[in-house]
CSV table of C-alpha atoms in Angstrom, one decimal:
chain,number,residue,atom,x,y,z
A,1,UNK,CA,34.3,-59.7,221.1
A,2,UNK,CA,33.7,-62.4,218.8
A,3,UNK,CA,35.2,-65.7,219.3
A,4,UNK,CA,35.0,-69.8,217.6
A,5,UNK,CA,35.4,-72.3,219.4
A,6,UNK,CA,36.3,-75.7,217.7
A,7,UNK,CA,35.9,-78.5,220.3
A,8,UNK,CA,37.8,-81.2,219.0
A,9,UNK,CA,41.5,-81.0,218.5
A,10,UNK,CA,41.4,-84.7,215.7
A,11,UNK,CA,38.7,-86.4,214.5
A,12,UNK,CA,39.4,-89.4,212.8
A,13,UNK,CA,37.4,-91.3,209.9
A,14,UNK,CA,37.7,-94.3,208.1
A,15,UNK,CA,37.5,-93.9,204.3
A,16,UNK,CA,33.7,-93.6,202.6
A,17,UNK,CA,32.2,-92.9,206.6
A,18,UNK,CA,30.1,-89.3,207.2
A,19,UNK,CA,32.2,-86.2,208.8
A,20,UNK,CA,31.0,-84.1,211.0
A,21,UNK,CA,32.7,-81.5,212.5
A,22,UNK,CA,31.9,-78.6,215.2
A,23,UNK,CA,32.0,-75.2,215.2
A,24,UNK,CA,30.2,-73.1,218.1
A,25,UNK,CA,30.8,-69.0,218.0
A,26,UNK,CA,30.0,-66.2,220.3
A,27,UNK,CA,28.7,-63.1,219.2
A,28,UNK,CA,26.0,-60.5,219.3
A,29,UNK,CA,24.3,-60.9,215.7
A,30,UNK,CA,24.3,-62.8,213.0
A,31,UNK,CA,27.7,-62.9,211.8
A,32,UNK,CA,29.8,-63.8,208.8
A,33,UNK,CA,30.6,-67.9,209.2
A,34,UNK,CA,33.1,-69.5,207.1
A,35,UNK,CA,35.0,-73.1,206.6
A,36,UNK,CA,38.5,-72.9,205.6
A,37,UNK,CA,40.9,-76.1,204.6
A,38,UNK,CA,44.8,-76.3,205.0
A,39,UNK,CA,47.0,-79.3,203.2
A,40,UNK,CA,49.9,-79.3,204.9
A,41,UNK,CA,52.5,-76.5,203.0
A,42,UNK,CA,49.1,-74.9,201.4
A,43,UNK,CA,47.4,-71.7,202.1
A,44,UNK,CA,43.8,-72.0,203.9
A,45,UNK,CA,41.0,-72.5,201.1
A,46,UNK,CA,37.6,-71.3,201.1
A,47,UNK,CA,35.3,-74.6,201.6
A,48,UNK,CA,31.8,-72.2,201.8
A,49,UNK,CA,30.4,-69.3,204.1
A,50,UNK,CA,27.1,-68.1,205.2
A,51,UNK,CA,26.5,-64.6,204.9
A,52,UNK,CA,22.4,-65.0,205.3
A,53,UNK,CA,19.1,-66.6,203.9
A,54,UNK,CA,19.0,-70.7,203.6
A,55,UNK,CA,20.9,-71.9,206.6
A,56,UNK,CA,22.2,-75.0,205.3
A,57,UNK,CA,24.6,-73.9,202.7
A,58,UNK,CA,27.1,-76.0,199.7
A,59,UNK,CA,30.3,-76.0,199.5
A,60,UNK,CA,33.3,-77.5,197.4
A,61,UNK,CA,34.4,-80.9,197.5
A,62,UNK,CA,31.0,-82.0,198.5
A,63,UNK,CA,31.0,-80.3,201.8
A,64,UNK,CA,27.9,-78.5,203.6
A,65,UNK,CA,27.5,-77.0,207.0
A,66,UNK,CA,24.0,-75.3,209.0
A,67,UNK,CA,23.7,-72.2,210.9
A,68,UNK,CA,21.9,-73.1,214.1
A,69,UNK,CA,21.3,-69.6,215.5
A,70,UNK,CA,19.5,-71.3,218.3
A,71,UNK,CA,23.2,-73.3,219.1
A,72,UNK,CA,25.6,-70.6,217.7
A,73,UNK,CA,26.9,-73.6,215.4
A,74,UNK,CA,28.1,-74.2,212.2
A,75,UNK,CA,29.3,-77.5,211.9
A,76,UNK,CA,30.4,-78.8,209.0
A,77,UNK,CA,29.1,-82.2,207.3
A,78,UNK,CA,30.2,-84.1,204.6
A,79,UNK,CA,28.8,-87.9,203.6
A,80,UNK,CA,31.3,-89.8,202.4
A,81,UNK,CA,35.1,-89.1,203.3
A,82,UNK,CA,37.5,-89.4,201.2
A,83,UNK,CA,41.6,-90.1,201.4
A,84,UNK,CA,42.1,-86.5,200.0
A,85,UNK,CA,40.3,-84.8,202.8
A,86,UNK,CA,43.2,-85.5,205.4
A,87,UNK,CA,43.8,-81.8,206.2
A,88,UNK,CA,43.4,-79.1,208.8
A,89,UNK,CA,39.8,-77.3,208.9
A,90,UNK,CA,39.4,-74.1,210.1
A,91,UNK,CA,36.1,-72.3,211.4
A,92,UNK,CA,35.9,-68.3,211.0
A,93,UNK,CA,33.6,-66.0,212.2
A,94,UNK,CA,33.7,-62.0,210.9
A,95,UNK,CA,32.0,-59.3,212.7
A,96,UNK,CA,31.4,-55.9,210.8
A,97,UNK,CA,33.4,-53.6,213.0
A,98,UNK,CA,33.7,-49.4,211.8
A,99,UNK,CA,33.2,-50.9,208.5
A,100,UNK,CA,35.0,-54.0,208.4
A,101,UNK,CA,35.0,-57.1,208.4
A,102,UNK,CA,38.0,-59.4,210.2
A,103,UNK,CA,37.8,-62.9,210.7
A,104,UNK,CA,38.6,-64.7,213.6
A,105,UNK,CA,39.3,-68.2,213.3
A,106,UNK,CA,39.0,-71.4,215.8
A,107,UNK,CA,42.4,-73.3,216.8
A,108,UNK,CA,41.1,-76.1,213.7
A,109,UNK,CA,40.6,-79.6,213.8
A,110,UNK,CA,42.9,-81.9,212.1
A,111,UNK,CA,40.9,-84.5,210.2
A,112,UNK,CA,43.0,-88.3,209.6
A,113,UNK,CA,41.6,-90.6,207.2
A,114,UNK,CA,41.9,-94.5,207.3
A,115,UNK,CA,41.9,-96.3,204.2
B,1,UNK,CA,48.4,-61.8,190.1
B,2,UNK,CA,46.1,-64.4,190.0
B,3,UNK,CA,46.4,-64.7,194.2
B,4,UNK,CA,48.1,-64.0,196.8
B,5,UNK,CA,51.5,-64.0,196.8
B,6,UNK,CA,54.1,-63.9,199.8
B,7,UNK,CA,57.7,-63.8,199.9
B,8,UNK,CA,59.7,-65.3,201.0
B,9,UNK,CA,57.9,-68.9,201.6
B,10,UNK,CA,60.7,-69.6,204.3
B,11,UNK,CA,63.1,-67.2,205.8
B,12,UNK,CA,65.7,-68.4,208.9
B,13,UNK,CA,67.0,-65.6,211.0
B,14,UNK,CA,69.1,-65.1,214.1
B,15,UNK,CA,67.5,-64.0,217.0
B,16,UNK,CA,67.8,-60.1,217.1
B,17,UNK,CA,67.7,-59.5,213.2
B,18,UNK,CA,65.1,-57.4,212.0
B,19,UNK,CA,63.1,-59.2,209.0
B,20,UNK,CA,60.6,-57.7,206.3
B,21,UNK,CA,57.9,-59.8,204.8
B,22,UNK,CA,56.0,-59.1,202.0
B,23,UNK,CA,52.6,-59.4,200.4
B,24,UNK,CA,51.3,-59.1,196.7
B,25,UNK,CA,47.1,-59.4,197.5
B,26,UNK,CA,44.8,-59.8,194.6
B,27,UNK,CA,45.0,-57.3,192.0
B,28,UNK,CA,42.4,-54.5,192.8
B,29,UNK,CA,41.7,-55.7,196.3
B,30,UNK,CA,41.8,-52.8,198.5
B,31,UNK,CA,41.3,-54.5,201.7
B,32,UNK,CA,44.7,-56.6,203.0
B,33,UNK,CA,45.0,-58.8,206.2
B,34,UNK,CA,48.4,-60.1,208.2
B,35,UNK,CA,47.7,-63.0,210.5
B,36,UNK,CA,50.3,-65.4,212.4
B,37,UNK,CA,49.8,-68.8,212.6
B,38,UNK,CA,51.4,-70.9,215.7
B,39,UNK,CA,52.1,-74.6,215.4
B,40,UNK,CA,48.9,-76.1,216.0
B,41,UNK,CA,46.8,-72.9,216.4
B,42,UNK,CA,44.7,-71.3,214.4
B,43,UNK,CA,45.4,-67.9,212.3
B,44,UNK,CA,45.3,-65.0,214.7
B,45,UNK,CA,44.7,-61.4,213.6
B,46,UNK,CA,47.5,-59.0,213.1
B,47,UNK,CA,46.6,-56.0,211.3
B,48,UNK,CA,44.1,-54.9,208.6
B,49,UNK,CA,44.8,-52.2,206.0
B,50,UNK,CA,41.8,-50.4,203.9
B,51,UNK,CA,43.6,-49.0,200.9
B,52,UNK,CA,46.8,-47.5,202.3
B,53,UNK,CA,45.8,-47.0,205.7
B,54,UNK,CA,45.5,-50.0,209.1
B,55,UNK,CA,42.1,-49.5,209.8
B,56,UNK,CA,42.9,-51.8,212.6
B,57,UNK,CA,46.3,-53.2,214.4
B,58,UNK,CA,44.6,-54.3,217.4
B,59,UNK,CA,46.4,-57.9,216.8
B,60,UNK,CA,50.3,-56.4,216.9
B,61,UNK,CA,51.9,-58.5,219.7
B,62,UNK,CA,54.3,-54.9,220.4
B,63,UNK,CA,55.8,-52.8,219.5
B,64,UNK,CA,58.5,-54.7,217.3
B,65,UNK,CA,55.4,-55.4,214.8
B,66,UNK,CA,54.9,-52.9,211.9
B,67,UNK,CA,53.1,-53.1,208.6
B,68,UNK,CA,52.9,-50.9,206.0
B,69,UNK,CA,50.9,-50.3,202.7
B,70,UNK,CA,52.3,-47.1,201.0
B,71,UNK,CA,50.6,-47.3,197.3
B,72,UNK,CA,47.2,-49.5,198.6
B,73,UNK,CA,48.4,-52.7,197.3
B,74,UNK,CA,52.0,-54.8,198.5
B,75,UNK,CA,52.0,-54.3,201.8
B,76,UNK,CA,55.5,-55.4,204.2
B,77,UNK,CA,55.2,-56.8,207.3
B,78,UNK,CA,58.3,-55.6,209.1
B,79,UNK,CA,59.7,-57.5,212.7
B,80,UNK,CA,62.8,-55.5,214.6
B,81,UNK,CA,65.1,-57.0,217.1
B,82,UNK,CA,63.2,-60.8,216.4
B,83,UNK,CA,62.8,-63.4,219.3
B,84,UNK,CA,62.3,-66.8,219.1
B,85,UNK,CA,59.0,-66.7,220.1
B,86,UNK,CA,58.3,-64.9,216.6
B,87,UNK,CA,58.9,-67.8,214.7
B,88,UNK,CA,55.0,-68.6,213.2
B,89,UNK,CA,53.7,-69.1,209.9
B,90,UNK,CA,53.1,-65.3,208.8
B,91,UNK,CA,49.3,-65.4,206.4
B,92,UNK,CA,48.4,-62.5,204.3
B,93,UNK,CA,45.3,-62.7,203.0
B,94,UNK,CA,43.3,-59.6,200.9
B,95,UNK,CA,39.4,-59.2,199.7
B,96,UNK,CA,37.4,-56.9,197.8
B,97,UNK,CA,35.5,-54.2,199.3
B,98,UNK,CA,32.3,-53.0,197.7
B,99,UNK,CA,30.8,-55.8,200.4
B,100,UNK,CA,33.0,-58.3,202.7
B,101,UNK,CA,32.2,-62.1,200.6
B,102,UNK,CA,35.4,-63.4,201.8
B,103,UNK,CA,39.2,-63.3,202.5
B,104,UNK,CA,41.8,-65.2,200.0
B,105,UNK,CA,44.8,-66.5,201.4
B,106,UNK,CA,48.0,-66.8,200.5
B,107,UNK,CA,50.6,-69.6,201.1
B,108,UNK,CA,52.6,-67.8,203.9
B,109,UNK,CA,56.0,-67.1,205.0
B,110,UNK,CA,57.5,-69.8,207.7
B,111,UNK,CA,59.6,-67.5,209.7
B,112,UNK,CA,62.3,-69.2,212.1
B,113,UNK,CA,63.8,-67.4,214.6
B,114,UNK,CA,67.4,-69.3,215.8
């Protein structure tokens, strides 16, 4: 069974300093990767996803992440934080299974800016 | 609708009480997910319909847990004799089919269980 596996519970930044955060999976193939965002009292958001081909993919709010099949990681990257990104950040994984697909998310890291 | 809608964003009940909650995916989205969110977890998988039918409830706690989706759109999640231990954040989230590209949340239902 597939699983994610996000190592660090909070990660803190100071305003305008690089991000990085991790995201290791388990599974058999190449899945389906994806980076979600929660404000508090919002839905999750769709940041980007890797479905195949270049494995260093855009996403919105000038965030990135790589597929390292070689690590089972996708960690996510972003150069220069800013105030707004204080959120929760989720990392999915979906496995085709009898035709479907169903992600399975990590437990999320909980990003804190500093001014 | 332009997303996905859930109602009610917040619903209190007493501890016993069955509870239905309810989700309006994406117009012409055929494929519809319910997921429960704990207080500092992550989404886990409930169920996941395919037009009117769960392709897959693997993710029901028990027996209490039933969803249905009787025209292949709004779907109800439905809780009987609730314990406190229910009370979660409840996602719904739908996609097209005609190839997975991703799943579109909506806002959820807080559910507390008193």
């Amino acid at each position: 069974a597939q699983s994610v596996t996000q190592p660090d519970i909070h990660i803190t930044v100071s305003e305008g300093a690089s991000l990085e955060l991790r995201c290791n999976y388990s599974y058999g193939a190449t899945p389906y990767l994806f980076w979600y965002v929660q404000s508090p009292g919002q839905g999750l958001q769709l940041l980007l996803k890797y479905f195949s081909g270049d494995t260093l993919v855009q996403g919105i709010k000038g965030f990135e992440a790589e597929f390292k099949r070689s690590q089972s990681s996708f960690n996510l990257r972003k150069p220069s934080v800013h105030w707004s990104d204080a959120a929760e950040y989720f990392c999915a994984v979906a496995e085709r299974s009898g035709g479907s697909y169903i992600p399975t998310f990590g437990r999320g890291t909980s990003l804190i800016v500093h001014p | 609708g332009a997303g996905v809608s859930q109602t009610p964003s917040n619903k209190v009940t007493e501890k016993g009480k069955y509870v239905e909650l309810r989700c309006d995916p994406i117009s012409g989205h055929t494929a519809l997910y319910w997921y429960r969110q704990s207080l500092g977890q992550g989404p886990e998988f409930l169920i996941y319909f395919q037009g009117t039918g769960a392709a897959d409830d693997s993710g029901l706690p028990n027996d209490r847990f039933f969803a249905v989706r009787p025209e292949g759109s709004v779907s109800t999640l439905k809780i009987q004799r609730t314990e406190r231990g229910d009370s979660a954040v409840y996602l719904c989230a739908s996609s097209s089919t005609g190839g997975f590209t991703e799943a579109f949340f909506g806002q959820g239902t807080r559910l507390t269980v008193v």
